[in-house]
């Protein structure tokens, strides 16, 4: 089974800061990786698909990069409404999918 | 607009059964694969099951294989999850989610999610 790790598990940053989250797969998954945002008490929301493609309607301050085993999710300028937990998700071994453990983002 | 509304959650004793439903609207339900994903209280997301757009293929997480059954009724635009032999560790919010790809093999990219329904397994 493919295992996913994320770091950090949580972070606090100031409004306007650049925030970076990393996701690592236990084996090569090409670009078969998505990123989701989950605000407290809400359902997850797709932000980035295929490692680097921005979902329609998602603000451009969100971006993703990487391939193989190492991936990065970036918020270029943190906004108060970005407080959430962010999950990576691999889909290399379709149709089974695996989510990372999540990264909780707070405002400092 | 795309809408997914789960129902059927509640409190159930260990070993009993429960069936969840997910009513879909705002898109051609019969053209999309559908997933169930769950989240235990205070924990992360766990994928549970997927069903092809036409019901021809179904796959499950190892943790629920043999106990849960995913199905769909395209005439009613509804997705189901039959959960048998429930355990305390099945306690979670259960979300239904649409697969991004229209027809064919699922993309396993979940582009729309319902609000979730809470299942509590407790004696």
Short mmCIF file of C-alpha atoms in Angstrom, two decimals:
data_model
loop_
_atom_site.label_atom_id
_atom_site.label_comp_id
_atom_site.label_asym_id
_atom_site.label_seq_id
_atom_site.Cartn_x
_atom_site.Cartn_y
_atom_site.Cartn_z
CA UNK A 1 0.00 0.00 0.00
CA UNK A 2 1.09 3.56 -0.70
CA UNK A 3 1.59 5.60 2.46
CA UNK A 4 1.33 9.36 2.55
CA UNK A 5 3.02 11.68 5.02
CA UNK A 6 2.56 15.41 5.46
CA UNK A 7 4.62 18.02 7.23
CA UNK A 8 4.20 19.90 9.31
CA UNK A 9 1.20 18.46 11.13
CA UNK A 10 0.23 21.97 12.13
CA UNK A 11 1.47 25.52 11.68
CA UNK A 12 0.68 29.06 12.72
CA UNK A 13 1.39 31.95 10.41
CA UNK A 14 0.50 35.61 10.09
CA UNK A 15 -1.88 37.08 7.56
CA UNK A 16 0.06 37.73 4.38
CA UNK A 17 2.68 35.07 5.07
CA UNK A 18 3.70 32.48 2.53
CA UNK A 19 2.72 29.01 3.77
CA UNK A 20 4.19 25.78 2.47
CA UNK A 21 3.05 22.22 3.20
CA UNK A 22 4.85 19.14 1.97
CA UNK A 23 3.44 15.73 1.16
CA UNK A 24 5.56 12.64 0.59
CA UNK A 25 4.50 9.33 -0.93
CA UNK A 26 6.11 6.03 0.00
CA UNK A 27 6.64 5.25 -3.69
CA UNK A 28 6.58 7.03 -7.03
CA UNK A 29 3.04 8.25 -7.79
CA UNK A 30 3.91 10.43 -10.79
CA UNK A 31 1.60 13.47 -10.55
CA UNK A 32 -1.38 11.51 -9.22
CA UNK A 33 -1.93 13.80 -6.28
CA UNK A 34 -4.70 16.14 -5.17
CA UNK A 35 -5.02 18.71 -2.39
CA UNK A 36 -8.17 19.40 -0.37
CA UNK A 37 -9.12 22.07 2.13
CA UNK A 38 -11.40 21.27 5.05
CA UNK A 39 -12.70 24.09 7.21
CA UNK A 40 -13.96 23.25 10.71
CA UNK A 41 -17.32 21.50 10.61
CA UNK A 42 -17.43 21.50 6.82
CA UNK A 43 -16.90 18.99 4.03
CA UNK A 44 -13.56 18.89 2.21
CA UNK A 45 -13.14 20.99 -0.91
CA UNK A 46 -10.94 20.17 -3.88
CA UNK A 47 -8.29 22.84 -4.45
CA UNK A 48 -5.57 21.29 -6.62
CA UNK A 49 -5.73 18.23 -8.89
CA UNK A 50 -3.02 16.34 -10.74
CA UNK A 51 -0.44 17.91 -8.43
CA UNK A 52 -0.47 21.39 -9.92
CA UNK A 53 -3.80 22.22 -11.55
CA UNK A 54 -6.00 24.77 -9.82
CA UNK A 55 -9.63 23.74 -9.55
CA UNK A 56 -12.07 26.18 -11.14
CA UNK A 57 -13.03 29.01 -8.81
CA UNK A 58 -10.15 28.48 -6.38
CA UNK A 59 -8.12 31.64 -5.64
CA UNK A 60 -4.78 31.87 -7.38
CA UNK A 61 -2.90 32.26 -4.08
CA UNK A 62 -3.16 28.47 -3.81
CA UNK A 63 -0.72 26.39 -5.84
CA UNK A 64 0.78 22.93 -5.98
CA UNK A 65 3.90 21.39 -7.41
CA UNK A 66 5.94 18.21 -7.45
CA UNK A 67 6.01 14.76 -8.95
CA UNK A 68 7.25 11.32 -8.07
CA UNK A 69 7.35 11.14 -4.28
CA UNK A 70 7.65 14.75 -3.14
CA UNK A 71 4.95 17.38 -3.43
CA UNK A 72 4.43 20.92 -2.20
CA UNK A 73 1.29 22.94 -1.53
CA UNK A 74 1.67 26.70 -1.16
CA UNK A 75 -0.53 29.57 -0.05
CA UNK A 76 1.28 32.63 -1.37
CA UNK A 77 -0.37 35.11 1.00
CA UNK A 78 -2.30 33.62 3.91
CA UNK A 79 -5.78 35.03 4.44
CA UNK A 80 -8.02 34.66 7.51
CA UNK A 81 -10.45 32.52 5.51
CA UNK A 82 -7.69 30.01 4.80
CA UNK A 83 -7.85 28.65 8.34
CA UNK A 84 -8.42 24.97 7.72
CA UNK A 85 -6.87 21.55 7.59
CA UNK A 86 -5.25 20.63 4.28
CA UNK A 87 -5.02 17.06 3.01
CA UNK A 88 -3.07 15.55 0.17
CA UNK A 89 -4.54 12.50 -1.58
CA UNK A 90 -2.88 10.05 -3.94
CA UNK A 91 -4.63 8.06 -6.66
CA UNK A 92 -1.78 6.16 -8.25
CA UNK A 93 -3.24 2.74 -7.45
CA UNK A 94 -6.71 3.34 -8.80
CA UNK A 95 -9.40 3.01 -7.74
CA UNK A 96 -8.17 2.88 -4.15
CA UNK A 97 -7.16 6.28 -2.82
CA UNK A 98 -5.18 7.34 0.22
CA UNK A 99 -5.28 10.61 2.09
CA UNK A 100 -2.40 12.14 3.97
CA UNK A 101 -2.83 12.78 7.70
CA UNK A 102 -3.53 16.49 7.22
CA UNK A 103 -1.91 19.81 8.11
CA UNK A 104 -3.80 22.22 10.34
CA UNK A 105 -3.22 25.88 9.48
CA UNK A 106 -3.93 28.61 12.03
CA UNK A 107 -3.46 32.36 12.16
CA UNK A 108 -0.73 33.56 14.51
CA UNK B 1 -25.67 23.47 -9.03
CA UNK B 2 -24.30 20.15 -7.88
CA UNK B 3 -25.81 19.04 -4.60
CA UNK B 4 -25.19 15.89 -2.57
CA UNK B 5 -27.26 15.27 0.54
CA UNK B 6 -26.49 12.35 2.84
CA UNK B 7 -28.98 10.81 5.24
CA UNK B 8 -29.46 7.71 7.35
CA UNK B 9 -26.88 8.28 10.05
CA UNK B 10 -27.58 7.76 13.72
CA UNK B 11 -26.68 5.74 16.79
CA UNK B 12 -26.47 1.98 16.33
CA UNK B 13 -25.29 -0.87 18.52
CA UNK B 14 -22.18 -2.87 17.65
CA UNK B 15 -22.96 -5.73 15.31
CA UNK B 16 -26.05 -4.09 13.87
CA UNK B 17 -26.64 -2.64 10.41
CA UNK B 18 -27.33 0.76 8.93
CA UNK B 19 -27.92 2.05 5.42
CA UNK B 20 -26.79 5.49 4.33
CA UNK B 21 -28.22 7.34 1.35
CA UNK B 22 -26.87 10.17 -0.74
CA UNK B 23 -29.35 12.08 -2.91
CA UNK B 24 -27.74 13.77 -5.89
CA UNK B 25 -28.98 16.67 -7.96
CA UNK B 26 -27.71 19.31 -10.36
CA UNK B 27 -25.79 16.93 -12.61
CA UNK B 28 -26.28 13.75 -14.64
CA UNK B 29 -25.86 11.31 -11.78
CA UNK B 30 -25.76 8.24 -14.04
CA UNK B 31 -22.60 9.55 -15.74
CA UNK B 32 -20.34 9.81 -12.70
CA UNK B 33 -18.57 7.45 -10.37
CA UNK B 34 -19.29 8.05 -6.71
CA UNK B 35 -17.29 7.59 -3.51
CA UNK B 36 -17.88 7.29 0.21
CA UNK B 37 -15.26 8.83 2.51
CA UNK B 38 -15.43 8.86 6.30
CA UNK B 39 -13.87 10.88 9.09
CA UNK B 40 -13.73 9.66 12.67
CA UNK B 41 -14.17 12.36 15.32
CA UNK B 42 -11.08 14.56 15.42
CA UNK B 43 -9.30 12.40 12.84
CA UNK B 44 -8.36 12.58 9.18
CA UNK B 45 -10.11 11.44 6.03
CA UNK B 46 -10.43 7.76 5.16
CA UNK B 47 -11.64 6.59 1.77
CA UNK B 48 -14.28 3.86 2.11
CA UNK B 49 -15.61 2.77 -1.27
CA UNK B 50 -16.19 3.68 -4.92
CA UNK B 51 -18.73 2.62 -7.50
CA UNK B 52 -18.53 3.12 -11.23
CA UNK B 53 -21.04 5.38 -12.99
CA UNK B 54 -23.06 2.37 -14.17
CA UNK B 55 -22.56 0.25 -11.05
CA UNK B 56 -20.40 -2.23 -12.96
CA UNK B 57 -17.41 -2.02 -10.62
CA UNK B 58 -17.13 -1.53 -6.87
CA UNK B 59 -14.04 -1.31 -4.67
CA UNK B 60 -13.59 -1.06 -0.92
CA UNK B 61 -11.04 -0.13 1.69
CA UNK B 62 -9.66 -3.17 3.48
CA UNK B 63 -11.14 -1.90 6.75
CA UNK B 64 -14.72 -2.35 5.46
CA UNK B 65 -14.37 -5.09 2.87
CA UNK B 66 -16.91 -7.86 3.43
CA UNK B 67 -19.02 -5.70 5.77
CA UNK B 68 -20.00 -2.67 3.68
CA UNK B 69 -21.70 -2.62 0.28
CA UNK B 70 -21.86 0.38 -2.02
CA UNK B 71 -24.69 0.58 -4.55
CA UNK B 72 -26.61 3.09 -6.59
CA UNK B 73 -30.01 3.59 -8.18
CA UNK B 74 -29.52 5.80 -11.22
CA UNK B 75 -33.28 6.06 -11.73
CA UNK B 76 -33.51 7.70 -8.31
CA UNK B 77 -30.23 9.66 -8.47
CA UNK B 78 -29.24 8.06 -5.20
CA UNK B 79 -26.09 6.44 -3.83
CA UNK B 80 -26.18 3.98 -0.93
CA UNK B 81 -23.85 2.48 1.62
CA UNK B 82 -25.10 -0.63 3.38
CA UNK B 83 -23.09 -1.11 6.56
CA UNK B 84 -23.30 -4.46 8.35
CA UNK B 85 -21.54 -5.87 11.43
CA UNK B 86 -20.78 -2.37 12.62
CA UNK B 87 -17.93 -1.79 15.03
CA UNK B 88 -17.05 1.05 17.36
CA UNK B 89 -14.22 2.02 15.00
CA UNK B 90 -16.79 2.68 12.25
CA UNK B 91 -17.97 5.73 14.20
CA UNK B 92 -17.46 8.66 11.85
CA UNK B 93 -19.00 11.30 9.66
CA UNK B 94 -19.67 9.68 6.30
CA UNK B 95 -19.41 11.81 3.18
CA UNK B 96 -20.50 10.96 -0.31
CA UNK B 97 -18.46 12.58 -3.07
CA UNK B 98 -18.59 12.75 -6.84
CA UNK B 99 -15.71 11.52 -8.96
CA UNK B 100 -14.42 14.15 -11.33
CA UNK B 101 -14.47 11.99 -14.45
CA UNK B 102 -17.62 11.62 -16.51
CA UNK B 103 -18.11 8.01 -17.64
CA UNK B 104 -15.33 5.45 -17.84
CA UNK B 105 -12.74 4.57 -15.25
CA UNK B 106 -12.93 6.79 -12.18
CA UNK B 107 -10.35 9.55 -11.81
CA UNK B 108 -10.36 9.25 -8.00
CA UNK B 109 -10.45 13.03 -7.81
CA UNK B 110 -13.40 14.04 -5.68
CA UNK B 111 -14.78 17.35 -6.91
CA UNK B 112 -18.07 17.68 -5.00
CA UNK B 113 -18.86 16.52 -1.48
CA UNK B 114 -21.99 16.29 0.61
CA UNK B 115 -22.24 17.76 4.11
CA UNK B 116 -21.88 14.36 5.75
CA UNK B 117 -23.96 12.20 8.08
CA UNK B 118 -22.77 11.03 11.49
CA UNK B 119 -22.77 7.36 12.38
CA UNK B 120 -22.15 6.45 16.01
CA UNK B 121 -21.62 2.82 16.93
CA UNK B 122 -22.11 2.39 20.64
CA UNK B 123 -23.86 0.14 23.08
#
